[in-house]
PDB file of C-alpha atoms in Angstrom:
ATOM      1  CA  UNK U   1      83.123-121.256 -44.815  1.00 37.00           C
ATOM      2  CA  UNK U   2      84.946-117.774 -45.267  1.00 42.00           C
ATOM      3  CA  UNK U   3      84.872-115.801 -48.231  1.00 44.00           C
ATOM      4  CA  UNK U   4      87.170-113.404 -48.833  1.00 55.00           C
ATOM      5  CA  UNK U   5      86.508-112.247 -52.902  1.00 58.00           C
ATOM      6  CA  UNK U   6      89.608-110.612 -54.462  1.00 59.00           C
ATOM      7  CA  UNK U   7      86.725-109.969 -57.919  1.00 58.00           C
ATOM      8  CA  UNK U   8      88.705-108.582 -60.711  1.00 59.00           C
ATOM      9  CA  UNK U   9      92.350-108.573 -59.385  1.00 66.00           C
ATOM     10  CA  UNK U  10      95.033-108.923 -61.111  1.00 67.00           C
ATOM     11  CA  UNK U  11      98.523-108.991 -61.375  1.00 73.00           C
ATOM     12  CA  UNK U  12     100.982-107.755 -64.453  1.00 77.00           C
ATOM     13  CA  UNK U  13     102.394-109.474 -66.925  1.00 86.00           C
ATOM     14  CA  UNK U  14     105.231-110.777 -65.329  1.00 88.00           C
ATOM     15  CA  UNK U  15     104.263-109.865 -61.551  1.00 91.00           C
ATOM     16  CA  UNK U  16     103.066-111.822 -58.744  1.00 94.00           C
ATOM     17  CA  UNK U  17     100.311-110.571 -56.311  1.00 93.00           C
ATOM     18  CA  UNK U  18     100.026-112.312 -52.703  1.00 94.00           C
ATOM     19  CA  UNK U  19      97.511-111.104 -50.641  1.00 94.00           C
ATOM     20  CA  UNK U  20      97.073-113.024 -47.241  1.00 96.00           C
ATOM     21  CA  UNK U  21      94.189-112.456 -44.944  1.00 96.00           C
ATOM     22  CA  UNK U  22      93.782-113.503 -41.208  1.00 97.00           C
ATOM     23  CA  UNK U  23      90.407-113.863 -39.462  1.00 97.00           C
ATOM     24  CA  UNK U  24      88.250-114.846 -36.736  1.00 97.00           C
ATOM     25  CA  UNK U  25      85.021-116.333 -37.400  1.00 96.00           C
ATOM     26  CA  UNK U  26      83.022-115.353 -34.362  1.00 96.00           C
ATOM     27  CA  UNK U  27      79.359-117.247 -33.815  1.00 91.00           C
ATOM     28  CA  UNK U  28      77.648-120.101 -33.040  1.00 83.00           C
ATOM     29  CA  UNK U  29      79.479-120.789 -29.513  1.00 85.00           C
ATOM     30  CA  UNK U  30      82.829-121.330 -31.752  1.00 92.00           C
ATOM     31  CA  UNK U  31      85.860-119.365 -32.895  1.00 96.00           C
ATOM     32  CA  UNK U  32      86.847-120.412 -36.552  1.00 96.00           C
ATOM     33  CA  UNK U  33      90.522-118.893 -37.168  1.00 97.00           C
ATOM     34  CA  UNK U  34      91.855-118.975 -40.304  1.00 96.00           C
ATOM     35  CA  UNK U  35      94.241-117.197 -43.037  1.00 96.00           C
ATOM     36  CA  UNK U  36      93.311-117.207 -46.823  1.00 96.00           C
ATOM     37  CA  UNK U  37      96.305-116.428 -49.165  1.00 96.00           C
ATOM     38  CA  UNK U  38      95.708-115.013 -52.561  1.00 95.00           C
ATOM     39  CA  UNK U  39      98.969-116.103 -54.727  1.00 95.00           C
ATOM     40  CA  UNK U  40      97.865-114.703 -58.249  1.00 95.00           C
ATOM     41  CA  UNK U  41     100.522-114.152 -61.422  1.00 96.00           C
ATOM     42  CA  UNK U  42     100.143-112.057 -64.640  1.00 94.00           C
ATOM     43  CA  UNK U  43     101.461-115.188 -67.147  1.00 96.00           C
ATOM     44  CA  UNK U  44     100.012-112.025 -69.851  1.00 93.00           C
ATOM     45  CA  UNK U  45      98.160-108.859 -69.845  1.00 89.00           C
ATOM     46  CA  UNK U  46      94.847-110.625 -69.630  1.00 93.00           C
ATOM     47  CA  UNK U  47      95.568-114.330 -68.614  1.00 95.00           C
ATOM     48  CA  UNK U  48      96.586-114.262 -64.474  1.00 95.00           C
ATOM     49  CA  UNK U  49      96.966-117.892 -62.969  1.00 96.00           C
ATOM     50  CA  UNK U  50      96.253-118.357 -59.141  1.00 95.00           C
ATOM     51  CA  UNK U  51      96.574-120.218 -56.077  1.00 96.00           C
ATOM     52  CA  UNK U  52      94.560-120.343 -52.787  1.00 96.00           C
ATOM     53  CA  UNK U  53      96.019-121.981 -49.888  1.00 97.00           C
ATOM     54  CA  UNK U  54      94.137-121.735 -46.502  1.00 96.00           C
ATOM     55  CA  UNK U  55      94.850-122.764 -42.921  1.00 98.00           C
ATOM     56  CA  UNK U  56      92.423-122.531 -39.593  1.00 97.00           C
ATOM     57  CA  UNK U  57      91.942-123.730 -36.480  1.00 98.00           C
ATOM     58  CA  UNK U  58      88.549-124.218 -34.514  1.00 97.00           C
ATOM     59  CA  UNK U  59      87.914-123.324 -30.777  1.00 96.00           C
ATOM     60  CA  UNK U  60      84.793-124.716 -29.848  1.00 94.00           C
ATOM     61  CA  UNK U  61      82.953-123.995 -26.776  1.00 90.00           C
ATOM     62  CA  UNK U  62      82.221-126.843 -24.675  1.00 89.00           C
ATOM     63  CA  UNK U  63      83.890-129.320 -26.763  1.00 92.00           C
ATOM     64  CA  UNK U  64      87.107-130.121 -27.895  1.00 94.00           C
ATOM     65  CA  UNK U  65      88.908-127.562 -30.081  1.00 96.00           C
ATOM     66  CA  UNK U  66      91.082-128.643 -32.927  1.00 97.00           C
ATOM     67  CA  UNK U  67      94.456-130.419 -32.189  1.00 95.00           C
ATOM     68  CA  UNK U  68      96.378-128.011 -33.645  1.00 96.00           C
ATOM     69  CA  UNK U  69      96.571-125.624 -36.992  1.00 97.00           C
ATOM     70  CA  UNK U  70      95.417-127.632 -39.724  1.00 97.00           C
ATOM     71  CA  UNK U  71      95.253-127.692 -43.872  1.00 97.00           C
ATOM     72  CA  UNK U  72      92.212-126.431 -45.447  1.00 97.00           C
ATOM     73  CA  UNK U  73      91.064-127.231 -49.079  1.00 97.00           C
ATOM     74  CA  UNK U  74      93.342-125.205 -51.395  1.00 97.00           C
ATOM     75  CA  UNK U  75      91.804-123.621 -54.522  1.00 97.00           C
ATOM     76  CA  UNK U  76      93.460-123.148 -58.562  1.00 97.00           C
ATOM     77  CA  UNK U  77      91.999-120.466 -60.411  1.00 95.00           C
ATOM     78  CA  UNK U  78      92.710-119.056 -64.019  1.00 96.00           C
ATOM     79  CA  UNK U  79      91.219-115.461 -64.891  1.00 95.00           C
ATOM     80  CA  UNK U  80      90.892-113.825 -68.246  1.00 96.00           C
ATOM     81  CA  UNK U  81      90.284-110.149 -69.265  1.00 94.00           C
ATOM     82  CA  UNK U  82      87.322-110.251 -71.368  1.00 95.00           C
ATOM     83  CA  UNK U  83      87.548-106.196 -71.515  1.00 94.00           C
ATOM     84  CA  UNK U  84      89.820-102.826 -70.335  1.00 91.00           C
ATOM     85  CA  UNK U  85      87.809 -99.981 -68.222  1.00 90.00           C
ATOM     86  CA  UNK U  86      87.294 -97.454 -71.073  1.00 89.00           C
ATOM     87  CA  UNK U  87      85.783 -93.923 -69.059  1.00 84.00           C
ATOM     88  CA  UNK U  88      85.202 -92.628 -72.463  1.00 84.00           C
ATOM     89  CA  UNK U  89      83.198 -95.254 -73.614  1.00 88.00           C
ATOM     90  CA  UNK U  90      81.782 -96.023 -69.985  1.00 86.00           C
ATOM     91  CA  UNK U  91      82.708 -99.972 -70.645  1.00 92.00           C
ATOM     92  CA  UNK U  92      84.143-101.609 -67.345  1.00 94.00           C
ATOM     93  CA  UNK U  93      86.292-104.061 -67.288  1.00 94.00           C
ATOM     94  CA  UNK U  94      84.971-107.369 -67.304  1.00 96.00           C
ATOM     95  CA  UNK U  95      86.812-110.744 -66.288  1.00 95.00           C
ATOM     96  CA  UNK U  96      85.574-115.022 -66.261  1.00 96.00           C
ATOM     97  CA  UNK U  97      88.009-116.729 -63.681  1.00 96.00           C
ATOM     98  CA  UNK U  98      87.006-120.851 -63.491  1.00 97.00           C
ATOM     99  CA  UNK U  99      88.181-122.127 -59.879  1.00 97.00           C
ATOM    100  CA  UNK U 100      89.091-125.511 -58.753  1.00 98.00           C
ATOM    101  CA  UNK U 101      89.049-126.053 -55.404  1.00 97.00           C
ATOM    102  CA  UNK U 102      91.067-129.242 -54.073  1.00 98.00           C
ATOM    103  CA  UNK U 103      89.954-131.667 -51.081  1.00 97.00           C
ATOM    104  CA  UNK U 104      93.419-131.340 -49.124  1.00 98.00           C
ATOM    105  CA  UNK U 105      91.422-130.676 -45.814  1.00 97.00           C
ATOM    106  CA  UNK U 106      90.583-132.924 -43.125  1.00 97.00           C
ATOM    107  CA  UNK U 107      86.594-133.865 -43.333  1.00 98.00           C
ATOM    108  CA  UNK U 108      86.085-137.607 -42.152  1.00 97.00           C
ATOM    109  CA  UNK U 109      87.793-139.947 -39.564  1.00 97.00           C
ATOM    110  CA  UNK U 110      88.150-137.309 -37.389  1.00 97.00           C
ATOM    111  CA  UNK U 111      87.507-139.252 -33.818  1.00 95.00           C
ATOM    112  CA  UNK U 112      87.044-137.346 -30.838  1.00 95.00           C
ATOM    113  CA  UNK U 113      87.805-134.022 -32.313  1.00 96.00           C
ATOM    114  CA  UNK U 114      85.692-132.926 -35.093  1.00 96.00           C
ATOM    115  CA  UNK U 115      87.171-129.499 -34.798  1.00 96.00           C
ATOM    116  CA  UNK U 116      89.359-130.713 -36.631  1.00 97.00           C
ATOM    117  CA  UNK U 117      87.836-130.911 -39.657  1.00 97.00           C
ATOM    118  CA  UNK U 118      88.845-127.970 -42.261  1.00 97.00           C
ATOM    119  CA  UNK U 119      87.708-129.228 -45.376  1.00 97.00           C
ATOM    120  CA  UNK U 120      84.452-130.222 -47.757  1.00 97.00           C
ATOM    121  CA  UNK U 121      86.061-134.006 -49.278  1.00 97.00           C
ATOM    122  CA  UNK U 122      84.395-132.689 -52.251  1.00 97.00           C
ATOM    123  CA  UNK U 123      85.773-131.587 -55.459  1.00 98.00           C
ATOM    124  CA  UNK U 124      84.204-128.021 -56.449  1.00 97.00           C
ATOM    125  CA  UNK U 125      84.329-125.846 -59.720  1.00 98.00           C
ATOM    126  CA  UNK U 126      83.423-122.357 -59.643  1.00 97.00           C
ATOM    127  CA  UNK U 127      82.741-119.925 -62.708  1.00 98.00           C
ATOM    128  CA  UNK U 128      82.622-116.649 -61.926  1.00 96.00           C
ATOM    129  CA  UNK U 129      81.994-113.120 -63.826  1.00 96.00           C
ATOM    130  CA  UNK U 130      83.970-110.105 -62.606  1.00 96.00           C
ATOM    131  CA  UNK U 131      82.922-106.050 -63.035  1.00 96.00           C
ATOM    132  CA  UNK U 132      84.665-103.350 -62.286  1.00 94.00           C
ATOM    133  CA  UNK U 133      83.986-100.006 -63.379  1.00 95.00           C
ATOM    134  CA  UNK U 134      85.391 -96.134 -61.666  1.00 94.00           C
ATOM    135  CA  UNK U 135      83.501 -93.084 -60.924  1.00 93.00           C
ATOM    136  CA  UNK U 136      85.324 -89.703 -61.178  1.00 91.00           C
ATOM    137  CA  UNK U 137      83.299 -87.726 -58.270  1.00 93.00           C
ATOM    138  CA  UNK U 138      82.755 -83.763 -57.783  1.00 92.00           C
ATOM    139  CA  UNK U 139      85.486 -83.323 -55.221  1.00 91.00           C
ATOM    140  CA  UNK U 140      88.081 -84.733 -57.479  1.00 88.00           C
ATOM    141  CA  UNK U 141      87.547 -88.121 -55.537  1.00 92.00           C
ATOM    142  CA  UNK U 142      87.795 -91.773 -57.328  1.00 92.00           C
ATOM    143  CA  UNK U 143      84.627 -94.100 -56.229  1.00 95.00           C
ATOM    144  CA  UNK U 144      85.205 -97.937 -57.303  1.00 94.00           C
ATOM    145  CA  UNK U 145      82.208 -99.963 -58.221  1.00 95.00           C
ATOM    146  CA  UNK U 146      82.470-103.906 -58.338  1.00 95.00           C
ATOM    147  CA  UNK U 147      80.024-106.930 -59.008  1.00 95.00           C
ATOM    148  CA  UNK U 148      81.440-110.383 -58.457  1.00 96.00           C
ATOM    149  CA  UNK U 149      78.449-113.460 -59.472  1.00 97.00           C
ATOM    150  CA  UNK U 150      79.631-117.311 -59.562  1.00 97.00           C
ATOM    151  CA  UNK U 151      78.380-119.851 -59.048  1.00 98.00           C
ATOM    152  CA  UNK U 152      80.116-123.521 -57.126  1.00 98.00           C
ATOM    153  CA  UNK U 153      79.417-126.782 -58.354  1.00 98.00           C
ATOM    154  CA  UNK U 154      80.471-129.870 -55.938  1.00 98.00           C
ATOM    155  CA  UNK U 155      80.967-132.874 -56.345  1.00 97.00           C
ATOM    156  CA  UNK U 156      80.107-135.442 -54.162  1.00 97.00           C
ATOM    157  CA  UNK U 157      82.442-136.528 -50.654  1.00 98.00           C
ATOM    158  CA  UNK U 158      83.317-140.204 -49.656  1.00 97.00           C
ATOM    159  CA  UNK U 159      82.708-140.687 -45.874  1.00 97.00           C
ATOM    160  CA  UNK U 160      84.314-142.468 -43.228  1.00 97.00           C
ATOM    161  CA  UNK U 161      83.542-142.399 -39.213  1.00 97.00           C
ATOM    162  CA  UNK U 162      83.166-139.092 -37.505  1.00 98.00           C
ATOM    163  CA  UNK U 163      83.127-136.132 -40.320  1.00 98.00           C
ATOM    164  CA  UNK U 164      81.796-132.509 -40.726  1.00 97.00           C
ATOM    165  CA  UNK U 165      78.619-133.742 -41.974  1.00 97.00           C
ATOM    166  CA  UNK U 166      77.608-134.603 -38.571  1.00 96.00           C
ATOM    167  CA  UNK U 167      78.065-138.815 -39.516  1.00 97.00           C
ATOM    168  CA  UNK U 168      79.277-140.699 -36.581  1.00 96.00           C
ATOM    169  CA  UNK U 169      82.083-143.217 -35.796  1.00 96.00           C
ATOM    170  CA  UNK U 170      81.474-146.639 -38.003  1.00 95.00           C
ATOM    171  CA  UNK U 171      79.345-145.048 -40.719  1.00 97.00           C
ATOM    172  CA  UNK U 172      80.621-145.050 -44.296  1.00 97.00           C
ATOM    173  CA  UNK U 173      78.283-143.718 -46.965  1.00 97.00           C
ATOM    174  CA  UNK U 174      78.715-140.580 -49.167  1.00 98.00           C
ATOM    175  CA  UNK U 175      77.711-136.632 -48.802  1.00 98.00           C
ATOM    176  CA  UNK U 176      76.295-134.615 -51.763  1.00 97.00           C
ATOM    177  CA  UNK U 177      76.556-130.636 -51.235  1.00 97.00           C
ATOM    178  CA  UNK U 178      74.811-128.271 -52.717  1.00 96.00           C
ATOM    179  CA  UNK U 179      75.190-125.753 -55.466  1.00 97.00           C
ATOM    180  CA  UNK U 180      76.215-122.644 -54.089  1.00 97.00           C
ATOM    181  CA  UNK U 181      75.578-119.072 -55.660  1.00 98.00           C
ATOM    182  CA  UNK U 182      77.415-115.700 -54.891  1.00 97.00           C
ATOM    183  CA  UNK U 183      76.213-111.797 -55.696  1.00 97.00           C
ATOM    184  CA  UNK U 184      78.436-109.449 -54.080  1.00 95.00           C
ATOM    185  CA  UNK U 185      78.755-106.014 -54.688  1.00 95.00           C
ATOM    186  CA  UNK U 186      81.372-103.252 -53.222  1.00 94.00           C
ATOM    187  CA  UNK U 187      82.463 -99.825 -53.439  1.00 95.00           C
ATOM    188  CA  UNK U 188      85.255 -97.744 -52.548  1.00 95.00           C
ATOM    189  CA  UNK U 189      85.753 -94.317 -51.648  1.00 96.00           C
ATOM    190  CA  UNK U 190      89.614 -93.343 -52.288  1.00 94.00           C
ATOM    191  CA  UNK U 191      89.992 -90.225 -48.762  1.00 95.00           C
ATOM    192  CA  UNK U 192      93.876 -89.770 -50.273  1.00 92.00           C
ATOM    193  CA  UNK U 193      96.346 -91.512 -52.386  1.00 88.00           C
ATOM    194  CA  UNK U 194      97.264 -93.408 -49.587  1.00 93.00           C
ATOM    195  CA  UNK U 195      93.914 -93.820 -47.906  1.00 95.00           C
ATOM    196  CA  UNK U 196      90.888 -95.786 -48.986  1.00 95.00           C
ATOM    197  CA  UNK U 197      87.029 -96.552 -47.695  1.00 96.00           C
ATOM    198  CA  UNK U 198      85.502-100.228 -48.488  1.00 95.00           C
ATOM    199  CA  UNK U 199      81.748-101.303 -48.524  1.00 95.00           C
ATOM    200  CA  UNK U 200      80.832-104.851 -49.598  1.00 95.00           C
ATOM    201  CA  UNK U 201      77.331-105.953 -49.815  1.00 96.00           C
ATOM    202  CA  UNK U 202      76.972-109.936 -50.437  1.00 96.00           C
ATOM    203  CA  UNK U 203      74.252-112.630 -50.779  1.00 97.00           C
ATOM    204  CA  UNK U 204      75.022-116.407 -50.460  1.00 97.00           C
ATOM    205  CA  UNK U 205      72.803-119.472 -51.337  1.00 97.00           C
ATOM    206  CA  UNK U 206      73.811-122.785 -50.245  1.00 97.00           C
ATOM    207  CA  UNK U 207      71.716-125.884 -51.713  1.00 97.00           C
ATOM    208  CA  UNK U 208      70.700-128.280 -49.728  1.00 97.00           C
ATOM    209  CA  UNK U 209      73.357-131.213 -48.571  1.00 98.00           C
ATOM    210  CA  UNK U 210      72.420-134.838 -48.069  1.00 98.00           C
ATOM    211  CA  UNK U 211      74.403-137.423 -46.414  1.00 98.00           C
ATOM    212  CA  UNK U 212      73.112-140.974 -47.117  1.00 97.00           C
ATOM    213  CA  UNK U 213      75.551-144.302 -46.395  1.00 97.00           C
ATOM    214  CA  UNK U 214      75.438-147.298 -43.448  1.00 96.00           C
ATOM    215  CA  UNK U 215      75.873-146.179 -39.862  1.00 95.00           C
ATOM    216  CA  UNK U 216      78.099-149.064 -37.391  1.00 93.00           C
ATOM    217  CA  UNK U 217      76.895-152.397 -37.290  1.00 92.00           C
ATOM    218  CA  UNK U 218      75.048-153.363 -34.355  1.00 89.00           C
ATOM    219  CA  UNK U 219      76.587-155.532 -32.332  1.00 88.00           C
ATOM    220  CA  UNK U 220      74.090-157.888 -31.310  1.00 88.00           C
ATOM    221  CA  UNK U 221      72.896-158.487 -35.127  1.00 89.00           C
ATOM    222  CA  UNK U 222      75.745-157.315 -37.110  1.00 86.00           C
ATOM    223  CA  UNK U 223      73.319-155.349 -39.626  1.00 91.00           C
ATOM    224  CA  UNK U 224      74.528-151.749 -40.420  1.00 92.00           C
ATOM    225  CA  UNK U 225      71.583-149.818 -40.267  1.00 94.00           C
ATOM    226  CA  UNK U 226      70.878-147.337 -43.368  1.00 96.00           C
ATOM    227  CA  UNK U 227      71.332-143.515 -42.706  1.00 96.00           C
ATOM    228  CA  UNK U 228      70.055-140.494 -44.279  1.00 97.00           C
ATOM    229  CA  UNK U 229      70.816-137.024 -43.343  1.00 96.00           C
ATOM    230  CA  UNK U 230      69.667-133.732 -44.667  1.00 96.00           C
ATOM    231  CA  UNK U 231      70.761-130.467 -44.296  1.00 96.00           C
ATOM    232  CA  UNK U 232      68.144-127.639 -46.102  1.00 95.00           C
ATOM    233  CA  UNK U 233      69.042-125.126 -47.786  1.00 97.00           C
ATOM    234  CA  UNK U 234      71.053-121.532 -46.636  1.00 97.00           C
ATOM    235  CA  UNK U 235      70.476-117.962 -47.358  1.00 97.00           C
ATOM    236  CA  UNK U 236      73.064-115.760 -45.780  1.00 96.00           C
ATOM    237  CA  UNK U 237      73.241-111.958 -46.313  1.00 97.00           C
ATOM    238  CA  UNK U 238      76.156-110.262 -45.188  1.00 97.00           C
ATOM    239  CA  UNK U 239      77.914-106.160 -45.108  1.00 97.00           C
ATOM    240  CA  UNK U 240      81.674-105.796 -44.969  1.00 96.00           C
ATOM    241  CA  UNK U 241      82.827-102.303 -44.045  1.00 96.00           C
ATOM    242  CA  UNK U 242      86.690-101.775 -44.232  1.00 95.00           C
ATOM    243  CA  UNK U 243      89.864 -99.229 -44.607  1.00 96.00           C
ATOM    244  CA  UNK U 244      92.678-100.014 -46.403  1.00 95.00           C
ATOM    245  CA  UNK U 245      96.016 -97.948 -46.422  1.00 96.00           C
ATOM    246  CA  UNK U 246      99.019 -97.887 -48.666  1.00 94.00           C
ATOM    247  CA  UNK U 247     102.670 -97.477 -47.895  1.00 93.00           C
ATOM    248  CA  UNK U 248     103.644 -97.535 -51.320  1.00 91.00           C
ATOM    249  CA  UNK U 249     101.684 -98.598 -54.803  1.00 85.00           C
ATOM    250  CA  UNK U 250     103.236-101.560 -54.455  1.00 89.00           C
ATOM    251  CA  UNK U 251     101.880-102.483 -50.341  1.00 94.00           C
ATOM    252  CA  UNK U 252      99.397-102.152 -48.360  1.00 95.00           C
ATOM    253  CA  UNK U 253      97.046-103.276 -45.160  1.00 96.00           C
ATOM    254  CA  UNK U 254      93.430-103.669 -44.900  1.00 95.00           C
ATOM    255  CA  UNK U 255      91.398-104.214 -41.728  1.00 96.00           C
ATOM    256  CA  UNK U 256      87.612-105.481 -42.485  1.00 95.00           C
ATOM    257  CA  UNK U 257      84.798-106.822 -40.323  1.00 96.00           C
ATOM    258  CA  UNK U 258      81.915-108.754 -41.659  1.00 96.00           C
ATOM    259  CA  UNK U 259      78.873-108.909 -40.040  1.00 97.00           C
ATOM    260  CA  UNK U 260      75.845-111.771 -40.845  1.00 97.00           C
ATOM    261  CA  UNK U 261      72.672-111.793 -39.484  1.00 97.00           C
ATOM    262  CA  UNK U 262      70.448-114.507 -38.528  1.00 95.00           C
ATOM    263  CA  UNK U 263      69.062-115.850 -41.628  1.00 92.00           C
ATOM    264  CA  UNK U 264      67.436-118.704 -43.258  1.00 94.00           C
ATOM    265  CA  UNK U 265      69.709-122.089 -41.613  1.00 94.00           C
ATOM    266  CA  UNK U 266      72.082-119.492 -40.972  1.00 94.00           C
ATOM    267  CA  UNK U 267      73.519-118.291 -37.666  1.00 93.00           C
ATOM    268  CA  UNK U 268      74.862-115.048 -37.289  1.00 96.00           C
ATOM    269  CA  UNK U 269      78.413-114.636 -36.652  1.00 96.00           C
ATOM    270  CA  UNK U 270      81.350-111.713 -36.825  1.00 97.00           C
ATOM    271  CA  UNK U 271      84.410-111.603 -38.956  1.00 96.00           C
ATOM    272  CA  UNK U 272      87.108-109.451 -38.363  1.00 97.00           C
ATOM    273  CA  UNK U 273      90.162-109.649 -40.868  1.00 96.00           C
ATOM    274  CA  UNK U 274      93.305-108.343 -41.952  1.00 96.00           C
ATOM    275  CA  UNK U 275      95.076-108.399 -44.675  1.00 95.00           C
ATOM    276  CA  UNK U 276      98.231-107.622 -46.223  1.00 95.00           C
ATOM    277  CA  UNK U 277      99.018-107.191 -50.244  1.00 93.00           C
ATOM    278  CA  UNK U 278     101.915-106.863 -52.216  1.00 93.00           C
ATOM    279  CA  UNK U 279     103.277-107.123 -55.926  1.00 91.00           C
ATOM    280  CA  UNK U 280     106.687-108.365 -56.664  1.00 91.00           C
TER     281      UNK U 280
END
């Protein structure tokens, strides 16, 4: 799945900040296309409330691509100021967002197309730690440093039929997915005002899934037989260059391409994105 991490972003009391990114996830003999929409609100100065819808569509070579644009899972989040950047003091500011992300995405029952399958079925709660601290450069030049850790919790999926686990039609059991743990680091180099360089630098670990439940019965004995399914564990390292201009303080476009490498039960893929961001 597609991350896209705002880190510490946030909107002011009062404001709303949407942010909606488009992409093509390019690898693996498929083409996942998707948008991720960052709807965040200042409710205070240090309290911003959120919402993450996200919609895609999977061309798959050799196989049937999804019906049509689909509902992914859709994500809550509340974030909290823990400090303000203070240059004097060299503190940075500091923020703890908890996420929620919601099963709205089709996973199971998915018949002849398992393209179309955008979601997990799985509950998952994220805590994360946000750092963000500015460098005042020789030239007169603003570099931003940020650090985003969290870490995903899941809970487990019911399954029916064909899914995104790789169960087949008849089965009905239930998937477990890992923990998952983020470390992502960025800066960026403000040219102008108006311009702006972007460098992210992420790590990813996936635990290990398992899939366990009763596949179709056979139909000479009627027994469902018992089926167990493992997927190990993921390490996926990935570099996110980008630009990002401004019209006005208030709006701006960024264009972005991540790259990932082939890693451990990873495939290596490229992501380019664009975005657009506003506060109302």
């Amino acid at each position: 799945m597609l991350r896209f991490e705002l880190g510490l972003a946030d909107a002011p009391r009062g404001h709303a900040l949407i942010e909606t990114y488009v992409y093509d996830v390019h690898g693996g003999g498929s083409d996942s296309l998707g948008s991720l929409t960052y709807m965040l609100y200042g409710v205070t100065d240090d309290l911003t409330l959120g919402l993450k819808p996200s919609f895609g569509f999977n061309a798959v070579k050799g196989a049937p691509d999804s019906s049509g644009i689909g509902v992914g899972d859709i994500t809550v989040q509340a974030q909290y100021r823990l400090t303000k950047f203070d240059a004097a003091r060299g503190i940075p500011a500091l923020a703890i967002s908890i996420q929620e992300t919601l099963p709205t995405g089709r996973y199971d029952r998915l018949g002849t197309r398992p393209a179309n399958g955008l979601g997990s079925g799985a509950y998952g709660t994220m805590v994360a730690l946000y750092a963000q601290h500015y460098f005042w450069l020789p030239n007169g030049r603003i570099l931003r440093g940020r650090l985003n850790i969290s870490e995903t919790f899941p809970s487990a999926a019911t399954l029916r039929d064909v899914s995104v686990y790789g169960t087949g039609e008849g089965f009905h059991g239930r998937a477990r997915p890992g923990r998952s743990f983020y470390l992502g680091g960025s800066l960026e180099y403000s040219v102008t005002k108006r311009w702006v360089l972007g460098l992210d630098a992420t790590w990813t670990h996936n635990g290990a899934t398992r899939v366990s439940g009763q596949g179709a019965p056979d139909p000479v004995t009627g027994i469902s037989p018992p089926v167990r399914l493992e997927y190990g564990p993921s390490d996926a390292f990935a570099l996110a260059p980008a630009i990002e201009y401004s019209w006005t303080p208030n709006l701006g476009v960024l264009l972005a391409a991540r790259f990932i490498p082939k890693g451990h039960n990873v495939a290596p893929s490229v992501t380019p994105a664009i975005a657009i961001n506003a506060v109302f």
